[in-house]
mmCIF file of C-alpha atoms and ligand atoms in Angstrom:
data_model
loop_
_atom_site.group_PDB
_atom_site.id
_atom_site.type_symbol
_atom_site.label_atom_id
_atom_site.label_comp_id
_atom_site.label_asym_id
_atom_site.label_seq_id
_atom_site.Cartn_x
_atom_site.Cartn_y
_atom_site.Cartn_z
ATOM 1 C CA MET A 1 114.286 47.481 187.023
ATOM 2 C CA ASP A 2 113.461 48.157 190.734
ATOM 3 C CA TRP A 3 111.487 44.936 191.353
ATOM 4 C CA LEU A 4 114.289 42.901 189.752
ATOM 5 C CA GLU A 5 116.934 44.595 192.032
ATOM 6 C CA GLU A 6 114.641 44.117 194.990
ATOM 7 C CA LEU A 7 114.321 40.261 194.225
ATOM 8 C CA LYS A 8 118.001 39.733 193.940
ATOM 9 C CA ALA A 9 118.611 41.590 197.136
ATOM 10 C CA ALA A 10 115.956 39.517 199.090
ATOM 11 C CA PHE A 11 117.348 36.311 197.733
ATOM 12 C CA ALA A 12 120.858 37.282 198.775
ATOM 13 C CA GLN A 13 119.802 38.559 202.371
ATOM 14 C CA GLU A 14 117.624 35.127 202.836
ATOM 15 C CA PHE A 15 120.424 32.975 201.416
ATOM 16 C CA ALA A 16 122.821 34.435 203.763
ATOM 17 C CA GLN A 17 120.672 33.980 206.730
ATOM 18 C CA ALA A 18 119.706 30.085 205.824
ATOM 19 C CA ALA A 19 121.509 28.368 208.354
ATOM 20 C CA ASP A 20 120.409 24.773 207.810
ATOM 21 C CA GLY A 21 119.242 22.349 205.269
ATOM 22 C CA ALA A 22 115.732 22.911 206.280
ATOM 23 C CA ALA A 23 115.974 26.630 205.900
ATOM 24 C CA LEU A 24 117.807 26.171 202.487
ATOM 25 C CA GLU A 25 115.010 23.867 201.137
ATOM 26 C CA GLN A 26 112.275 26.353 202.275
ATOM 27 C CA LEU A 27 114.401 29.102 200.432
ATOM 28 C CA ARG A 28 114.488 26.941 197.088
ATOM 29 C CA VAL A 29 110.662 26.512 197.279
ATOM 30 C CA LYS A 30 110.186 30.170 198.017
ATOM 31 C CA TYR A 31 112.266 31.531 195.063
ATOM 32 C CA LEU A 32 112.448 28.546 192.745
ATOM 33 C CA GLY A 33 109.534 26.466 193.524
ATOM 34 C CA LYS A 34 106.408 26.052 191.189
ATOM 35 C CA ASN A 35 105.061 28.848 192.710
ATOM 36 C CA GLY A 36 108.349 30.659 193.704
ATOM 37 C CA ARG A 37 109.321 34.264 193.176
ATOM 38 C CA ILE A 38 111.757 33.808 190.525
ATOM 39 C CA THR A 39 109.559 31.412 188.626
ATOM 40 C CA LYS A 40 106.624 33.607 188.851
ATOM 41 C CA ALA A 41 108.708 36.687 187.679
ATOM 42 C CA LEU A 42 109.766 34.621 184.824
ATOM 43 C CA ALA A 43 106.402 33.670 183.808
ATOM 44 C CA GLU A 44 105.141 37.265 183.891
ATOM 45 C CA PRO A 45 108.207 39.808 184.086
ATOM 46 C CA GLY A 46 106.312 43.199 184.558
ATOM 47 C CA GLY A 47 107.453 46.655 183.755
ATOM 48 C CA ALA A 48 109.216 46.138 180.350
ATOM 49 C CA ALA A 49 108.895 49.218 178.207
ATOM 50 C CA SER A 50 109.983 47.272 175.052
ATOM 51 C CA ALA A 51 110.395 43.669 173.500
ATOM 52 C CA GLU A 52 114.245 44.365 173.916
ATOM 53 C CA ALA A 53 113.905 45.336 177.471
ATOM 54 C CA LEU A 54 111.809 42.180 178.199
ATOM 55 C CA LEU A 55 114.414 39.964 176.656
ATOM 56 C CA GLU A 56 116.933 41.679 178.830
ATOM 57 C CA ILE A 57 114.867 41.177 182.007
ATOM 58 C CA ARG A 58 114.192 37.417 181.123
ATOM 59 C CA LYS A 59 118.125 37.039 180.567
ATOM 60 C CA GLU A 60 118.784 38.442 183.932
ATOM 61 C CA LEU A 61 115.987 36.449 185.616
ATOM 62 C CA ASN A 62 117.401 33.224 183.983
ATOM 63 C CA THR A 63 121.084 33.925 185.186
ATOM 64 C CA LEU A 64 119.620 34.673 188.771
ATOM 65 C CA LYS A 65 117.482 31.466 188.563
ATOM 66 C CA LYS A 66 120.617 29.323 187.802
ATOM 67 C CA ALA A 67 122.986 31.086 190.394
ATOM 68 C CA ALA A 68 120.286 30.821 192.985
ATOM 69 C CA GLY A 69 120.002 27.008 192.301
ATOM 70 C CA ALA A 70 123.714 26.339 192.264
ATOM 71 C CA GLU A 71 124.250 28.451 195.440
ATOM 72 C CA ILE A 72 121.634 26.617 197.314
ATOM 73 C CA SER A 73 122.930 23.217 196.397
ATOM 74 C CA VAL A 74 126.487 24.087 197.229
ATOM 75 C CA LYS A 75 125.737 25.547 200.526
ATOM 76 C CA ALA A 76 123.511 22.526 201.444
ATOM 77 C CA GLU A 77 126.376 20.148 200.621
ATOM 78 C CA GLN A 78 128.756 22.447 202.681
ATOM 79 C CA LEU A 79 126.200 22.351 205.687
ATOM 80 C CA ARG A 80 125.713 18.642 205.410
ATOM 81 C CA GLN A 81 129.591 17.968 205.415
ATOM 82 C CA SER A 82 130.070 19.990 208.448
ATOM 83 C CA ALA A 83 127.441 18.414 210.218
ATOM 84 C CA ILE A 84 129.236 15.089 209.521
ATOM 85 C CA ASP A 85 132.605 16.617 210.562
ATOM 86 C CA ALA A 86 131.070 18.165 213.638
ATOM 87 C CA ALA A 87 129.548 14.666 214.570
ATOM 88 C CA GLU A 88 132.567 12.879 213.943
ATOM 89 C CA LEU A 89 134.456 15.097 216.190
ATOM 90 C CA GLN A 90 132.070 14.170 219.021
ATOM 91 C CA THR A 91 132.306 10.435 218.202
ATOM 92 C CA PRO A 92 135.043 8.753 220.327
ATOM 93 C CA ARG A 93 137.444 7.032 218.099
ATOM 94 C CA TYR A 94 139.643 4.213 218.809
ATOM 95 C CA ASP A 95 142.919 3.834 217.287
ATOM 96 C CA THR A 96 145.022 0.493 217.588
ATOM 97 C CA SER A 97 148.285 1.965 216.723
ATOM 98 C CA LEU A 98 148.539 3.766 219.811
ATOM 99 C CA PRO A 99 150.676 2.594 222.821
ATOM 100 C CA LEU A 100 148.667 0.656 225.153
ATOM 101 C CA ARG A 101 148.124 2.681 228.379
ATOM 102 C CA LEU A 102 146.930 0.869 231.262
ATOM 103 C CA GLU A 103 146.869 3.075 234.357
ATOM 104 C CA LYS A 104 143.185 2.604 235.013
ATOM 105 C CA GLY A 105 140.736 -0.356 234.267
ATOM 106 C CA SER A 106 138.046 0.317 231.618
ATOM 107 C CA TYR A 107 134.773 -1.034 230.554
ATOM 108 C CA ALA A 108 134.334 -3.033 227.506
ATOM 109 C CA PRO A 109 132.428 -0.887 224.809
ATOM 110 C CA ILE A 110 129.577 -3.372 224.959
ATOM 111 C CA THR A 111 129.127 -2.965 228.508
ATOM 112 C CA LEU A 112 129.249 0.871 228.196
ATOM 113 C CA ILE A 113 126.627 1.011 225.299
ATOM 114 C CA GLN A 114 124.429 -1.652 227.331
ATOM 115 C CA ARG A 115 124.428 0.397 230.275
ATOM 116 C CA GLU A 116 123.654 3.504 228.552
ATOM 117 C CA VAL A 117 120.576 1.763 226.554
ATOM 118 C CA GLU A 118 119.336 0.491 229.627
ATOM 119 C CA ALA A 119 119.281 3.658 231.434
ATOM 120 C CA ILE A 120 117.331 5.283 228.654
ATOM 121 C CA PHE A 121 114.576 2.545 228.679
ATOM 122 C CA GLU A 122 114.348 2.536 232.620
ATOM 123 C CA SER A 123 113.875 6.157 232.307
ATOM 124 C CA MET A 124 110.922 5.305 230.016
ATOM 125 C CA GLY A 125 109.407 2.816 232.521
ATOM 126 C CA PHE A 126 111.035 -0.173 231.280
ATOM 127 C CA THR A 127 112.679 -2.868 233.601
ATOM 128 C CA VAL A 128 115.833 -4.640 232.733
ATOM 129 C CA GLU A 129 115.676 -8.397 232.905
ATOM 130 C CA ASP A 130 118.383 -10.985 232.673
ATOM 131 C CA TYR A 131 118.346 -14.253 230.799
ATOM 132 C CA ALA A 132 120.314 -17.537 230.165
ATOM 133 C CA GLU A 133 122.762 -17.879 227.255
ATOM 134 C CA VAL A 134 121.798 -21.650 227.208
ATOM 135 C CA THR A 135 118.146 -22.132 226.255
ATOM 136 C CA ASP A 136 115.972 -24.963 224.577
ATOM 137 C CA GLU A 137 114.309 -25.186 221.217
ATOM 138 C CA TYR A 138 110.921 -24.292 222.785
ATOM 139 C CA ASN A 139 112.131 -20.823 223.942
ATOM 140 C CA CYS A 140 114.564 -20.115 221.192
ATOM 141 C CA PHE A 141 112.060 -21.173 218.278
ATOM 142 C CA GLU A 142 108.663 -22.658 219.111
ATOM 143 C CA ALA A 143 107.569 -20.179 221.409
ATOM 144 C CA LEU A 144 108.093 -17.607 218.770
ATOM 145 C CA ASN A 145 106.059 -19.294 216.292
ATOM 146 C CA ILE A 146 108.869 -21.215 214.559
ATOM 147 C CA PRO A 147 107.456 -24.682 214.662
ATOM 148 C CA PRO A 148 110.330 -27.542 214.290
ATOM 149 C CA TYR A 149 111.170 -28.123 210.662
ATOM 150 C CA HIS A 150 109.842 -24.626 209.660
ATOM 151 C CA PRO A 151 112.319 -22.948 207.074
ATOM 152 C CA ALA A 152 112.557 -19.998 209.172
ATOM 153 C CA ARG A 153 114.719 -21.886 211.472
ATOM 154 C CA ASP A 154 117.537 -21.790 208.688
ATOM 155 C CA MET A 155 117.756 -18.103 209.179
ATOM 156 C CA GLN A 156 119.648 -18.630 212.665
ATOM 157 C CA ASP A 157 121.856 -21.630 212.486
ATOM 158 C CA THR A 158 122.921 -22.265 216.183
ATOM 159 C CA PHE A 159 124.981 -24.429 218.250
ATOM 160 C CA TYR A 160 123.248 -27.551 219.825
ATOM 161 C CA LEU A 161 124.360 -29.078 223.023
ATOM 162 C CA GLU A 162 124.781 -32.903 223.445
ATOM 163 C CA ASN A 163 121.699 -32.665 225.662
ATOM 164 C CA GLY A 164 119.697 -31.096 222.896
ATOM 165 C CA GLN A 165 119.768 -27.650 224.410
ATOM 166 C CA VAL A 166 120.829 -24.503 222.438
ATOM 167 C CA LEU A 167 122.883 -21.478 222.874
ATOM 168 C CA LYS A 168 120.482 -18.666 222.166
ATOM 169 C CA THR A 169 120.558 -17.125 218.675
ATOM 170 C CA HIS A 170 118.823 -14.111 219.739
ATOM 171 C CA THR A 171 117.330 -12.145 222.794
ATOM 172 C CA SER A 172 113.916 -13.097 221.625
ATOM 173 C CA ALA A 173 114.288 -16.353 223.169
ATOM 174 C CA ALA A 174 113.606 -14.607 226.582
ATOM 175 C CA GLN A 175 110.327 -13.367 225.392
ATOM 176 C CA ASN A 176 108.138 -16.338 226.554
ATOM 177 C CA THR A 177 109.781 -16.364 230.134
ATOM 178 C CA ILE A 178 109.293 -12.754 230.639
ATOM 179 C CA MET A 179 105.753 -12.806 229.442
ATOM 180 C CA ARG A 180 105.002 -15.566 231.745
ATOM 181 C CA LYS A 181 106.741 -14.198 234.796
ATOM 182 C CA TYR A 182 105.159 -10.725 234.607
ATOM 183 C CA GLY A 183 101.914 -10.975 232.346
ATOM 184 C CA ALA A 184 100.448 -7.944 230.812
ATOM 185 C CA PRO A 185 100.858 -4.960 230.788
ATOM 186 C CA LEU A 186 104.454 -5.249 230.545
ATOM 187 C CA ARG A 187 107.764 -3.187 229.526
ATOM 188 C CA ALA A 188 110.957 -4.859 229.596
ATOM 189 C CA VAL A 189 114.382 -4.540 227.727
ATOM 190 C CA PHE A 190 116.667 -7.647 227.999
ATOM 191 C CA PRO A 191 120.295 -7.570 226.789
ATOM 192 C CA GLY A 192 122.215 -10.673 226.279
ATOM 193 C CA ARG A 193 125.009 -12.646 224.189
ATOM 194 C CA CYS A 194 123.847 -14.432 221.327
ATOM 195 C CA PHE A 195 125.453 -17.169 219.303
ATOM 196 C CA ARG A 196 125.075 -18.189 215.703
ATOM 197 C CA ASN A 197 126.978 -20.448 213.239
ATOM 198 C CA GLU A 198 127.928 -17.581 211.107
ATOM 199 C CA ALA A 199 130.216 -16.763 208.255
ATOM 200 C CA ILE A 200 132.460 -14.062 209.772
ATOM 201 C CA ASP A 201 133.219 -10.606 208.271
ATOM 202 C CA ALA A 202 133.539 -6.846 209.349
ATOM 203 C CA ASN A 203 130.026 -6.871 210.728
ATOM 204 C CA HIS A 204 129.121 -10.438 211.356
ATOM 205 C CA ASP A 205 130.460 -12.393 214.361
ATOM 206 C CA ASN A 206 129.548 -15.829 215.831
ATOM 207 C CA THR A 207 129.006 -14.362 219.180
ATOM 208 C CA PHE A 208 127.553 -10.893 219.719
ATOM 209 C CA PHE A 209 125.245 -8.927 221.802
ATOM 210 C CA GLN A 210 121.560 -7.840 221.406
ATOM 211 C CA MET A 211 119.161 -6.098 223.425
ATOM 212 C CA GLU A 212 115.552 -7.001 223.115
ATOM 213 C CA GLY A 213 112.510 -4.743 224.091
ATOM 214 C CA MET A 214 108.958 -5.546 224.498
ATOM 215 C CA MET A 215 106.074 -3.584 225.484
ATOM 216 C CA ILE A 216 102.501 -5.064 225.824
ATOM 217 C CA ASP A 217 99.370 -3.317 226.898
ATOM 218 C CA ARG A 218 96.102 -2.071 225.622
ATOM 219 C CA ASP A 219 96.193 -0.212 222.206
ATOM 220 C CA ILE A 220 99.845 -0.561 221.578
ATOM 221 C CA SER A 221 100.634 0.258 217.982
ATOM 222 C CA ILE A 222 103.627 0.686 215.354
ATOM 223 C CA SER A 223 103.617 4.471 216.259
ATOM 224 C CA ASN A 224 104.450 3.710 219.867
ATOM 225 C CA LEU A 225 107.423 1.551 218.626
ATOM 226 C CA ILE A 226 108.851 4.073 216.025
ATOM 227 C CA TYR A 227 108.782 6.618 219.058
ATOM 228 C CA PHE A 228 110.790 4.490 221.416
ATOM 229 C CA MET A 229 113.199 3.549 218.884
ATOM 230 C CA LYS A 230 113.812 7.205 217.748
ATOM 231 C CA ILE A 231 114.061 8.558 221.372
ATOM 232 C CA MET A 232 116.750 5.788 222.129
ATOM 233 C CA LEU A 233 118.873 6.375 219.121
ATOM 234 C CA SER A 234 119.022 10.253 219.361
ATOM 235 C CA GLU A 235 119.777 9.747 223.074
ATOM 236 C CA VAL A 236 122.654 7.393 222.269
ATOM 237 C CA PHE A 237 124.155 9.483 219.626
ATOM 238 C CA GLY A 238 123.263 12.775 221.040
ATOM 239 C CA ARG A 239 121.795 14.090 217.827
ATOM 240 C CA PRO A 240 118.962 13.111 215.210
ATOM 241 C CA VAL A 241 119.929 9.872 213.460
ATOM 242 C CA LYS A 242 118.476 8.991 209.891
ATOM 243 C CA VAL A 243 116.538 6.073 210.054
ATOM 244 C CA ARG A 244 114.655 3.887 207.532
ATOM 245 C CA LEU A 245 112.030 1.170 208.083
ATOM 246 C CA ARG A 246 111.535 -1.696 205.579
ATOM 247 C CA PRO A 247 109.233 -4.567 205.830
ATOM 248 C CA GLY A 248 111.116 -7.622 207.223
ATOM 249 C CA PHE A 249 109.963 -11.035 207.880
ATOM 250 C CA PHE A 250 110.217 -12.767 211.329
ATOM 251 C CA PRO A 251 107.687 -15.373 212.134
ATOM 252 C CA PHE A 252 107.244 -13.713 215.778
ATOM 253 C CA VAL A 253 105.990 -10.430 214.665
ATOM 254 C CA GLU A 254 103.340 -9.332 212.298
ATOM 255 C CA PRO A 255 103.740 -6.882 210.759
ATOM 256 C CA GLY A 256 107.554 -7.141 210.915
ATOM 257 C CA PHE A 257 110.127 -4.327 210.013
ATOM 258 C CA GLU A 258 113.838 -3.672 209.612
ATOM 259 C CA LEU A 259 115.083 -0.532 211.139
ATOM 260 C CA ASP A 260 118.305 0.503 209.598
ATOM 261 C CA ILE A 261 120.370 3.629 210.599
ATOM 262 C CA ASN A 262 122.593 5.601 208.098
ATOM 263 C CA CYS A 263 126.039 4.323 208.230
ATOM 264 C CA LEU A 264 127.991 6.655 210.704
ATOM 265 C CA ILE A 265 131.292 5.357 209.964
ATOM 266 C CA CYS A 266 131.133 6.634 206.109
ATOM 267 C CA GLY A 267 128.320 8.911 206.469
ATOM 268 C CA GLY A 268 126.111 6.925 204.172
ATOM 269 C CA GLU A 269 128.770 6.588 201.376
ATOM 270 C CA GLY A 270 129.458 3.093 201.583
ATOM 271 C CA CYS A 271 132.148 1.124 203.451
ATOM 272 C CA PRO A 272 133.058 -2.339 204.755
ATOM 273 C CA SER A 273 131.371 -1.867 207.844
ATOM 274 C CA CYS A 274 127.946 -1.291 206.221
ATOM 275 C CA GLY A 275 128.522 -3.893 203.364
ATOM 276 C CA HIS A 276 128.882 -0.858 200.908
ATOM 277 C CA SER A 277 125.227 0.242 201.253
ATOM 278 C CA GLY A 278 125.449 3.199 203.290
ATOM 279 C CA TRP A 279 122.790 1.734 205.691
ATOM 280 C CA LEU A 280 123.342 -0.755 208.756
ATOM 281 C CA GLU A 281 120.877 -3.122 209.643
ATOM 282 C CA LEU A 282 120.463 -2.450 213.426
ATOM 283 C CA CYS A 283 117.059 -3.102 214.862
ATOM 284 C CA PRO A 284 114.521 -5.486 213.342
ATOM 285 C CA CYS A 285 111.057 -4.915 215.348
ATOM 286 C CA GLY A 286 107.480 -5.533 214.759
ATOM 287 C CA MET A 287 103.999 -5.976 216.374
ATOM 288 C CA ILE A 288 104.030 -9.249 218.563
ATOM 289 C CA HIS A 289 102.195 -12.037 216.800
ATOM 290 C CA PRO A 290 99.271 -13.299 218.262
ATOM 291 C CA ASN A 291 100.477 -16.831 218.618
ATOM 292 C CA VAL A 292 103.586 -15.689 220.624
ATOM 293 C CA LEU A 293 101.284 -13.731 222.936
ATOM 294 C CA ARG A 294 99.059 -16.767 223.505
ATOM 295 C CA HIS A 295 102.356 -18.866 224.169
ATOM 296 C CA GLY A 296 103.154 -16.281 226.899
ATOM 297 C CA GLY A 297 99.735 -16.502 228.416
ATOM 298 C CA ILE A 298 98.591 -13.081 227.352
ATOM 299 C CA ASP A 299 95.053 -12.343 226.407
ATOM 300 C CA THR A 300 95.090 -11.423 222.809
ATOM 301 C CA GLU A 301 91.718 -9.966 222.894
ATOM 302 C CA GLN A 302 92.759 -7.257 225.250
ATOM 303 C CA TYR A 303 96.584 -6.711 224.619
ATOM 304 C CA THR A 304 98.759 -5.967 221.709
ATOM 305 C CA GLY A 305 102.527 -5.349 221.848
ATOM 306 C CA PHE A 306 105.755 -4.535 220.145
ATOM 307 C CA ALA A 307 109.066 -6.023 220.230
ATOM 308 C CA PHE A 308 112.421 -5.074 218.809
ATOM 309 C CA GLY A 309 115.985 -6.940 218.726
ATOM 310 C CA LEU A 310 118.446 -4.145 218.702
ATOM 311 C CA GLY A 311 121.862 -5.205 217.485
ATOM 312 C CA LEU A 312 123.916 -3.926 220.642
ATOM 313 C CA THR A 313 127.352 -4.850 219.291
ATOM 314 C CA ARG A 314 126.505 -3.030 215.967
ATOM 315 C CA LEU A 315 125.270 -0.119 217.913
ATOM 316 C CA ALA A 316 128.461 -0.076 219.775
ATOM 317 C CA MET A 317 130.503 -0.007 216.717
ATOM 318 C CA MET A 318 128.448 2.902 215.296
ATOM 319 C CA LYS A 319 128.825 4.807 218.413
ATOM 320 C CA TYR A 320 132.657 4.265 218.901
ATOM 321 C CA GLY A 321 133.644 4.333 215.312
ATOM 322 C CA ILE A 322 134.672 0.539 215.519
ATOM 323 C CA LYS A 323 135.179 -0.530 212.073
ATOM 324 C CA ASP A 324 135.698 -4.371 212.507
ATOM 325 C CA ILE A 325 133.392 -6.432 214.789
ATOM 326 C CA ARG A 326 136.273 -8.891 215.217
ATOM 327 C CA ASP A 327 138.086 -6.260 217.289
ATOM 328 C CA LEU A 328 135.300 -6.512 220.017
ATOM 329 C CA ASN A 329 136.044 -10.220 220.581
ATOM 330 C CA SER A 330 139.739 -10.049 220.016
ATOM 331 C CA GLY A 331 140.537 -9.739 223.681
ATOM 332 C CA SER A 332 143.184 -7.331 222.576
ATOM 333 C CA LEU A 333 143.720 -4.727 225.215
ATOM 334 C CA LYS A 334 145.004 -2.258 222.704
ATOM 335 C CA VAL A 335 141.351 -2.089 221.555
ATOM 336 C CA LEU A 336 139.358 -2.820 224.415
ATOM 337 C CA ALA A 337 141.264 -0.447 226.954
ATOM 338 C CA GLN A 338 140.528 2.630 224.990
ATOM 339 C CA PHE A 339 137.081 3.113 226.159
ATOM 340 C CA VAL A 340 136.717 4.559 229.617
HETATM 341 C C1 LIG B 401 116.623 -11.239 215.311
HETATM 342 O O1 LIG B 401 117.636 -12.042 215.864
HETATM 343 C C2 LIG B 401 115.339 -11.204 215.814
HETATM 344 N N1 LIG B 401 115.312 -11.849 217.154
HETATM 345 C C3 LIG B 401 114.979 -9.660 216.002
HETATM 346 C C4 LIG B 401 113.653 -9.362 216.365
HETATM 347 C C5 LIG B 401 113.082 -9.220 217.710
HETATM 348 C C6 LIG B 401 112.648 -8.997 215.281
HETATM 349 C C7 LIG B 401 111.861 -8.931 217.981
HETATM 350 C C8 LIG B 401 111.335 -8.711 215.545
HETATM 351 C C9 LIG B 401 110.978 -8.503 216.866
HETATM 352 P P1 LIG B 401 118.156 -10.598 213.106
HETATM 353 O O2 LIG B 401 118.706 -11.899 212.893
HETATM 354 O O3 LIG B 401 118.048 -9.662 212.058
HETATM 355 O O4 LIG B 401 116.745 -10.663 214.157
HETATM 356 O O5 LIG B 401 119.175 -9.774 214.332
HETATM 357 C C10 LIG B 401 118.823 -8.880 214.821
HETATM 358 C C11 LIG B 401 120.228 -7.857 214.888
HETATM 359 O O6 LIG B 401 121.259 -8.413 215.705
HETATM 360 C C12 LIG B 401 120.617 -7.509 213.681
HETATM 361 O O7 LIG B 401 119.847 -6.351 212.913
HETATM 362 C C13 LIG B 401 122.154 -7.013 213.842
HETATM 363 O O8 LIG B 401 122.302 -5.857 214.119
HETATM 364 C C14 LIG B 401 122.367 -8.092 215.112
HETATM 365 N N2 LIG B 401 123.137 -9.212 214.420
HETATM 366 C C15 LIG B 401 122.463 -10.279 213.845
HETATM 367 N N3 LIG B 401 123.513 -11.345 213.499
HETATM 368 C C16 LIG B 401 124.730 -10.639 213.966
HETATM 369 C C17 LIG B 401 126.041 -11.167 213.712
HETATM 370 N N4 LIG B 401 126.342 -12.332 213.284
HETATM 371 N N5 LIG B 401 126.914 -10.363 214.261
HETATM 372 C C18 LIG B 401 126.763 -9.183 214.789
HETATM 373 N N6 LIG B 401 125.350 -8.645 214.832
HETATM 374 C C19 LIG B 401 124.586 -9.520 214.378
#
């Protein structure tokens, strides 16, 4: 049958040309989808002279359908794997079994990633702000809509000083001061060291870094938030990164989200660095709660804003392939001197 040979040849040619996952998906829809060419041909195979010939055509079409489906799946998996391999080649890896080379000084990985993220946000009109490591309960909790005795305080158990001050548990502790300093409109990021009374494992430490971001202006919405996060992550990793947004509860945002990225250490398969889930919780975020804006002296009739709390330490782990967070605070030059 001419049309059947032509159909096979057309598929083979387009299959050979499909160079990425999206092109393969288009091909699958075009040939095997509900209205796909092979599907349609199976439903109405034209040109058969007899019942036996019709049977033969159907048999050939079914073989073609099966083979096409399998070829597309295999090639899609190969392309996915080679994209991961290529990305891994680009990712600097550290190896603690290498001899220590100290010909020149080097920056700690957190410093490197912090500067990189700051530069990305500065290029988008954000200022970079500094904030103390020791603060008070008002800034760390109350100004963030977490009154004393609210159960949300349990989420961030911290270290109290004898004078009643606290080591800041999150960079959100600076939000109020920065709102009061600049008023609205405002675009700022503020990196900082945070402290929590935590059970320590491969991706939790009691001392780690976050980078907070806030944008307050007229008509700011969740779309602005997603846009800035995607730009930042694709710049940091130099390629598109798979992210997912889940609803998340933080008293200082409404609505609130958890932004997770696909674990780049295991490619999403699951490993100790991502708690075997394939995803790494990286950046909670949301629209700033009106109570928080009011505490900061912002007119909530005129302004809205988003805030995010990027886990800078975890971002460094993903970027540099550091499997255990404890290496970062280890003080070991065998680890830290590998990043130039
Ligand atoms: C917060 O700290 C909120 N302040 C973030 C926020 C800001 C939400 C603005 C909404 C608006 P969370 O406790 O989930 O949220 O911590 C934020 C990120 O810090 C986490 O996603 C994670 O990447 C990092 N992080 C938290 N705890 C640890 C830890 N013990 N070790 C290393 N990284 C941590």
